[in-house]
PDB file of C-alpha atoms in Angstrom:
ATOM      1  CA  SER A   1     -26.554   0.086   0.562  1.00  0.00           C
ATOM      2  CA  MET A   2     -24.830   1.182  -2.420  1.00  0.00           C
ATOM      3  CA  SER A   3     -22.708  -1.585  -3.528  1.00  0.00           C
ATOM      4  CA  ASP A   4     -18.053   0.356  -3.657  1.00  0.00           C
ATOM      5  CA  SER A   5     -16.279   2.050  -5.408  1.00  0.00           C
ATOM      6  CA  ILE A   6     -14.068   0.452  -8.044  1.00  0.00           C
ATOM      7  CA  ARG A   7     -11.681   2.840  -6.224  1.00  0.00           C
ATOM      8  CA  GLU A   8     -12.649   1.292  -2.593  1.00  0.00           C
ATOM      9  CA  THR A   9     -13.042  -2.424  -3.893  1.00  0.00           C
ATOM     10  CA  ILE A  10      -8.692  -1.389  -4.911  1.00  0.00           C
ATOM     11  CA  LEU A  11      -8.106  -0.481  -1.518  1.00  0.00           C
ATOM     12  CA  ALA A  12      -9.781  -3.607   0.497  1.00  0.00           C
ATOM     13  CA  ALA A  13      -8.265  -5.507  -1.979  1.00  0.00           C
ATOM     14  CA  LEU A  14      -4.665  -4.150  -1.622  1.00  0.00           C
ATOM     15  CA  LYS A  15      -5.498  -3.897   2.359  1.00  0.00           C
ATOM     16  CA  THR A  16      -5.599  -8.359   1.768  1.00  0.00           C
ATOM     17  CA  ALA A  17      -2.966  -8.010  -0.572  1.00  0.00           C
ATOM     18  CA  LEU A  18      -0.536  -6.114   2.202  1.00  0.00           C
ATOM     19  CA  GLU A  19      -1.868  -9.191   5.340  1.00  0.00           C
ATOM     20  CA  ALA A  20      -1.061 -11.938   3.437  1.00  0.00           C
ATOM     21  CA  ILE A  21       3.580 -11.603   3.631  1.00  0.00           C
ATOM     22  CA  THR A  22       3.513 -13.662   6.328  1.00  0.00           C
ATOM     23  CA  THR A  23       6.692 -16.128   6.728  1.00  0.00           C
ATOM     24  CA  GLY A  24       4.778 -19.337   6.187  1.00  0.00           C
ATOM     25  CA  ASN A  25       3.565 -17.290   2.202  1.00  0.00           C
ATOM     26  CA  GLY A  26       8.018 -16.776   2.049  1.00  0.00           C
ATOM     27  CA  TYR A  27       8.264 -14.037   2.830  1.00  0.00           C
ATOM     28  CA  ASN A  28      11.167 -12.679   4.928  1.00  0.00           C
ATOM     29  CA  LEU A  29       9.117 -11.151   8.200  1.00  0.00           C
ATOM     30  CA  THR A  30       5.003 -10.974   9.107  1.00  0.00           C
ATOM     31  CA  ILE A  31       3.202  -8.626   8.942  1.00  0.00           C
ATOM     32  CA  ALA A  32       0.858  -8.311  12.173  1.00  0.00           C
ATOM     33  CA  ARG A  33      -1.680  -5.359  10.886  1.00  0.00           C
ATOM     34  CA  VAL A  34      -2.291  -3.960   8.363  1.00  0.00           C
ATOM     35  CA  ASP A  35      -4.857  -0.095   8.443  1.00  0.00           C
ATOM     36  CA  ARG A  36      -5.859   2.720   5.513  1.00  0.00           C
ATOM     37  CA  ILE A  37      -4.964   6.145   7.260  1.00  0.00           C
ATOM     38  CA  ARG A  38      -4.982   5.707  10.417  1.00  0.00           C
ATOM     39  CA  ALA A  39      -4.206   7.987  12.967  1.00  0.00           C
ATOM     40  CA  ASN A  40      -2.944   6.927  16.322  1.00  0.00           C
ATOM     41  CA  PRO A  41       0.357   5.396  16.694  1.00  0.00           C
ATOM     42  CA  ILE A  42       1.178   2.002  16.972  1.00  0.00           C
ATOM     43  CA  ASN A  43       2.857   0.009  19.729  1.00  0.00           C
ATOM     44  CA  HIS A  44       3.731  -3.177  20.328  1.00  0.00           C
ATOM     45  CA  PRO A  45       3.153  -6.836  20.655  1.00  0.00           C
ATOM     46  CA  GLN A  46       1.427  -4.514  16.334  1.00  0.00           C
ATOM     47  CA  TYR A  47       5.175  -4.873  14.927  1.00  0.00           C
ATOM     48  CA  PRO A  48       5.783  -5.276  11.664  1.00  0.00           C
ATOM     49  CA  SER A  49       2.538  -3.117  10.922  1.00  0.00           C
ATOM     50  CA  ILE A  50       1.957  -1.049   7.316  1.00  0.00           C
ATOM     51  CA  ASN A  51      -0.371   1.516   7.034  1.00  0.00           C
ATOM     52  CA  ILE A  52      -1.606   2.564   3.689  1.00  0.00           C
ATOM     53  CA  TRP A  53      -2.308   6.991   2.627  1.00  0.00           C
ATOM     54  CA  GLU A  54      -3.937   7.981  -0.752  1.00  0.00           C
ATOM     55  CA  GLN A  55      -2.416  10.606  -2.250  1.00  0.00           C
ATOM     56  CA  ARG A  56      -2.998  12.209  -5.283  1.00  0.00           C
ATOM     57  CA  GLY A  57      -5.720  10.867  -7.809  1.00  0.00           C
ATOM     58  CA  ASN A  58      -5.024  12.176 -11.848  1.00  0.00           C
ATOM     59  CA  ALA A  59      -8.179  11.397 -13.762  1.00  0.00           C
ATOM     60  CA  GLU A  60      -7.624  11.491 -17.523  1.00  0.00           C
ATOM     61  CA  ILE A  61     -10.395  11.021 -20.765  1.00  0.00           C
ATOM     62  CA  ASP A  62      -9.277   7.899 -22.761  1.00  0.00           C
ATOM     63  CA  PRO A  63      -9.826   6.778 -26.109  1.00  0.00           C
ATOM     64  CA  LYS A  64     -12.070   5.117 -25.345  1.00  0.00           C
ATOM     65  CA  GLY A  65     -14.433   6.815 -23.653  1.00  0.00           C
ATOM     66  CA  TYR A  66     -13.175   4.903 -20.100  1.00  0.00           C
ATOM     67  CA  ILE A  67     -11.551   7.635 -17.800  1.00  0.00           C
ATOM     68  CA  LYS A  68      -8.245   5.885 -16.780  1.00  0.00           C
ATOM     69  CA  HIS A  69      -7.372   7.230 -12.990  1.00  0.00           C
ATOM     70  CA  THR A  70      -3.851   6.890 -11.244  1.00  0.00           C
ATOM     71  CA  LEU A  71      -3.770   6.772  -7.717  1.00  0.00           C
ATOM     72  CA  ASP A  72      -1.213   7.748  -5.733  1.00  0.00           C
ATOM     73  CA  VAL A  73      -0.261   5.653  -3.011  1.00  0.00           C
ATOM     74  CA  VAL A  74       1.710   5.591   0.271  1.00  0.00           C
ATOM     75  CA  LEU A  75       2.804   2.684   2.281  1.00  0.00           C
ATOM     76  CA  GLU A  76       4.279   3.624   5.501  1.00  0.00           C
ATOM     77  CA  VAL A  77       5.807   0.837   6.967  1.00  0.00           C
ATOM     78  CA  TRP A  78       6.932  -0.167  10.702  1.00  0.00           C
ATOM     79  CA  SER A  79       9.155  -2.196  12.046  1.00  0.00           C
ATOM     80  CA  GLU A  80      10.317  -2.920  15.234  1.00  0.00           C
ATOM     81  CA  SER A  81      13.544  -1.924  16.661  1.00  0.00           C
ATOM     82  CA  GLY A  82      16.021  -4.161  18.404  1.00  0.00           C
ATOM     83  CA  GLY A  83      18.196  -5.361  16.108  1.00  0.00           C
ATOM     84  CA  VAL A  84      21.721  -4.413  16.377  1.00  0.00           C
ATOM     85  CA  ASP A  85      21.126  -4.040  12.719  1.00  0.00           C
ATOM     86  CA  LEU A  86      17.966  -1.804  11.759  1.00  0.00           C
ATOM     87  CA  SER A  87      19.337  -1.059   7.960  1.00  0.00           C
ATOM     88  CA  GLN A  88      18.291  -4.483   7.358  1.00  0.00           C
ATOM     89  CA  GLN A  89      15.752  -5.273   8.947  1.00  0.00           C
ATOM     90  CA  ILE A  90      14.209  -2.072   7.098  1.00  0.00           C
ATOM     91  CA  ASN A  91      15.701  -3.771   3.642  1.00  0.00           C
ATOM     92  CA  LYS A  92      13.619  -7.100   4.093  1.00  0.00           C
ATOM     93  CA  HIS A  93      10.894  -5.378   4.727  1.00  0.00           C
ATOM     94  CA  LEU A  94      11.293  -3.119   1.256  1.00  0.00           C
ATOM     95  CA  ALA A  95      11.759  -6.201   0.207  1.00  0.00           C
ATOM     96  CA  ASP A  96       8.409  -7.809   0.624  1.00  0.00           C
ATOM     97  CA  VAL A  97       6.366  -4.824   0.226  1.00  0.00           C
ATOM     98  CA  GLU A  98       8.165  -4.444  -3.277  1.00  0.00           C
ATOM     99  CA  LYS A  99       7.325  -8.596  -3.886  1.00  0.00           C
ATOM    100  CA  LYS A 100       4.448  -8.648  -3.480  1.00  0.00           C
ATOM    101  CA  ILE A 101       2.919  -5.862  -4.858  1.00  0.00           C
ATOM    102  CA  LEU A 102       4.339  -6.776  -8.354  1.00  0.00           C
ATOM    103  CA  SER A 103       3.586 -10.502  -7.810  1.00  0.00           C
ATOM    104  CA  ASN A 104       0.271  -9.602  -8.313  1.00  0.00           C
ATOM    105  CA  PRO A 105      -0.196  -6.307  -9.283  1.00  0.00           C
ATOM    106  CA  THR A 106      -3.994  -5.454  -9.856  1.00  0.00           C
ATOM    107  CA  PHE A 107      -4.700  -7.392  -6.511  1.00  0.00           C
ATOM    108  CA  GLY A 108      -7.888  -8.843  -8.875  1.00  0.00           C
ATOM    109  CA  VAL A 109      -9.509  -6.227  -9.551  1.00  0.00           C
ATOM    110  CA  ALA A 110     -10.420  -6.289 -13.380  1.00  0.00           C
ATOM    111  CA  ALA A 111     -10.600  -3.060 -13.321  1.00  0.00           C
ATOM    112  CA  VAL A 112      -6.593  -2.000 -12.113  1.00  0.00           C
ATOM    113  CA  ILE A 113      -4.415  -1.533 -15.523  1.00  0.00           C
ATOM    114  CA  ASP A 114      -1.064  -2.242 -13.328  1.00  0.00           C
ATOM    115  CA  THR A 115       0.596  -1.146 -10.390  1.00  0.00           C
ATOM    116  CA  TYR A 116       3.762   0.905 -10.484  1.00  0.00           C
ATOM    117  CA  TYR A 117       6.930   0.985  -7.386  1.00  0.00           C
ATOM    118  CA  THR A 118       8.165   3.763  -7.868  1.00  0.00           C
ATOM    119  CA  GLY A 119      10.536   4.382  -4.253  1.00  0.00           C
ATOM    120  CA  ASP A 120      11.179   4.721  -0.544  1.00  0.00           C
ATOM    121  CA  GLU A 121      12.283   6.644   1.962  1.00  0.00           C
ATOM    122  CA  VAL A 122      13.879   5.208   4.968  1.00  0.00           C
ATOM    123  CA  LEU A 123      12.047   7.275   8.473  1.00  0.00           C
ATOM    124  CA  LEU A 124      13.521   6.709  11.966  1.00  0.00           C
ATOM    125  CA  THR A 125      11.791   7.908  15.285  1.00  0.00           C
ATOM    126  CA  ASN A 126      13.332   9.764  18.010  1.00  0.00           C
ATOM    127  CA  GLY A 127      11.390   7.642  20.325  1.00  0.00           C
ATOM    128  CA  ASP A 128      13.000   4.739  23.305  1.00  0.00           C
ATOM    129  CA  PRO A 129      12.861   2.343  21.469  1.00  0.00           C
ATOM    130  CA  ILE A 130      14.158   4.013  18.540  1.00  0.00           C
ATOM    131  CA  GLN A 131      11.202   2.475  15.942  1.00  0.00           C
ATOM    132  CA  ILE A 132      12.853   1.643  12.377  1.00  0.00           C
ATOM    133  CA  GLY A 133      10.710   2.226   9.466  1.00  0.00           C
ATOM    134  CA  ALA A 134       9.452   3.863   6.044  1.00  0.00           C
ATOM    135  CA  TYR A 135       7.835   5.146   2.654  1.00  0.00           C
ATOM    136  CA  CYS A 136       7.318   2.861  -0.010  1.00  0.00           C
ATOM    137  CA  PHE A 137       5.376   4.879  -2.912  1.00  0.00           C
ATOM    138  CA  ILE A 138       3.394   3.200  -5.357  1.00  0.00           C
ATOM    139  CA  GLN A 139       0.921   3.543  -8.477  1.00  0.00           C
ATOM    140  CA  ILE A 140      -2.379   2.425  -8.909  1.00  0.00           C
ATOM    141  CA  MET A 141      -3.789   2.447 -13.022  1.00  0.00           C
ATOM    142  CA  TYR A 142      -7.300   1.634 -12.668  1.00  0.00           C
ATOM    143  CA  ARG A 143     -10.084   2.878 -14.895  1.00  0.00           C
ATOM    144  CA  VAL A 144     -13.470   3.410 -14.417  1.00  0.00           C
ATOM    145  CA  ASN A 145     -16.355   4.225 -17.192  1.00  0.00           C
ATOM    146  CA  TYR A 146     -17.937   7.820 -17.387  1.00  0.00           C
ATOM    147  CA  GLY A 147     -18.893   9.200 -14.635  1.00  0.00           C
ATOM    148  CA  ASP A 148     -19.605   5.961 -13.228  1.00  0.00           C
ATOM    149  CA  PRO A 149     -16.980   4.917 -10.798  1.00  0.00           C
ATOM    150  CA  TYR A 150     -18.806   2.133  -9.152  1.00  0.00           C
ATOM    151  CA  SER A 151     -18.423  -0.049 -12.407  1.00  0.00           C
ATOM    152  CA  SER A 152     -15.173  -0.308 -15.291  1.00  0.00           C
ATOM    153  CA  THR A 153     -17.110  -2.746 -18.999  1.00  0.00           C
TER     154      THR A 153
END
């Protein structure tokens, strides 16, 4: 089988990075589960959780003949309800995610140029119990060789 593309390698490294959000590693909360494009809803005891959604990818040729990609990714963060102050709870999540993304914006992948945390949006469900979540928007910039999504040397 072929090796993974650079894009796949980056997304796998992003998942691993988010799984390291734990109180033992100095964060506010410990993430119970991280998925990539999970379609079915999760439930207790799988909170707090993060769902990684890939969105638009742009590509342009840079002066050195690389293809520079910019991949928009949405991190869908869900927190367990039950606390009195849901705002305080989700703000702890947002701080954790921003800190994690920006602490190592290449995720240890040489092809990654940088990652930006570009914003967030709080979400509420109407269910019983009410769940609070947020979208965290990030942009991952990386480069590959022209015509070769598997290499960046």
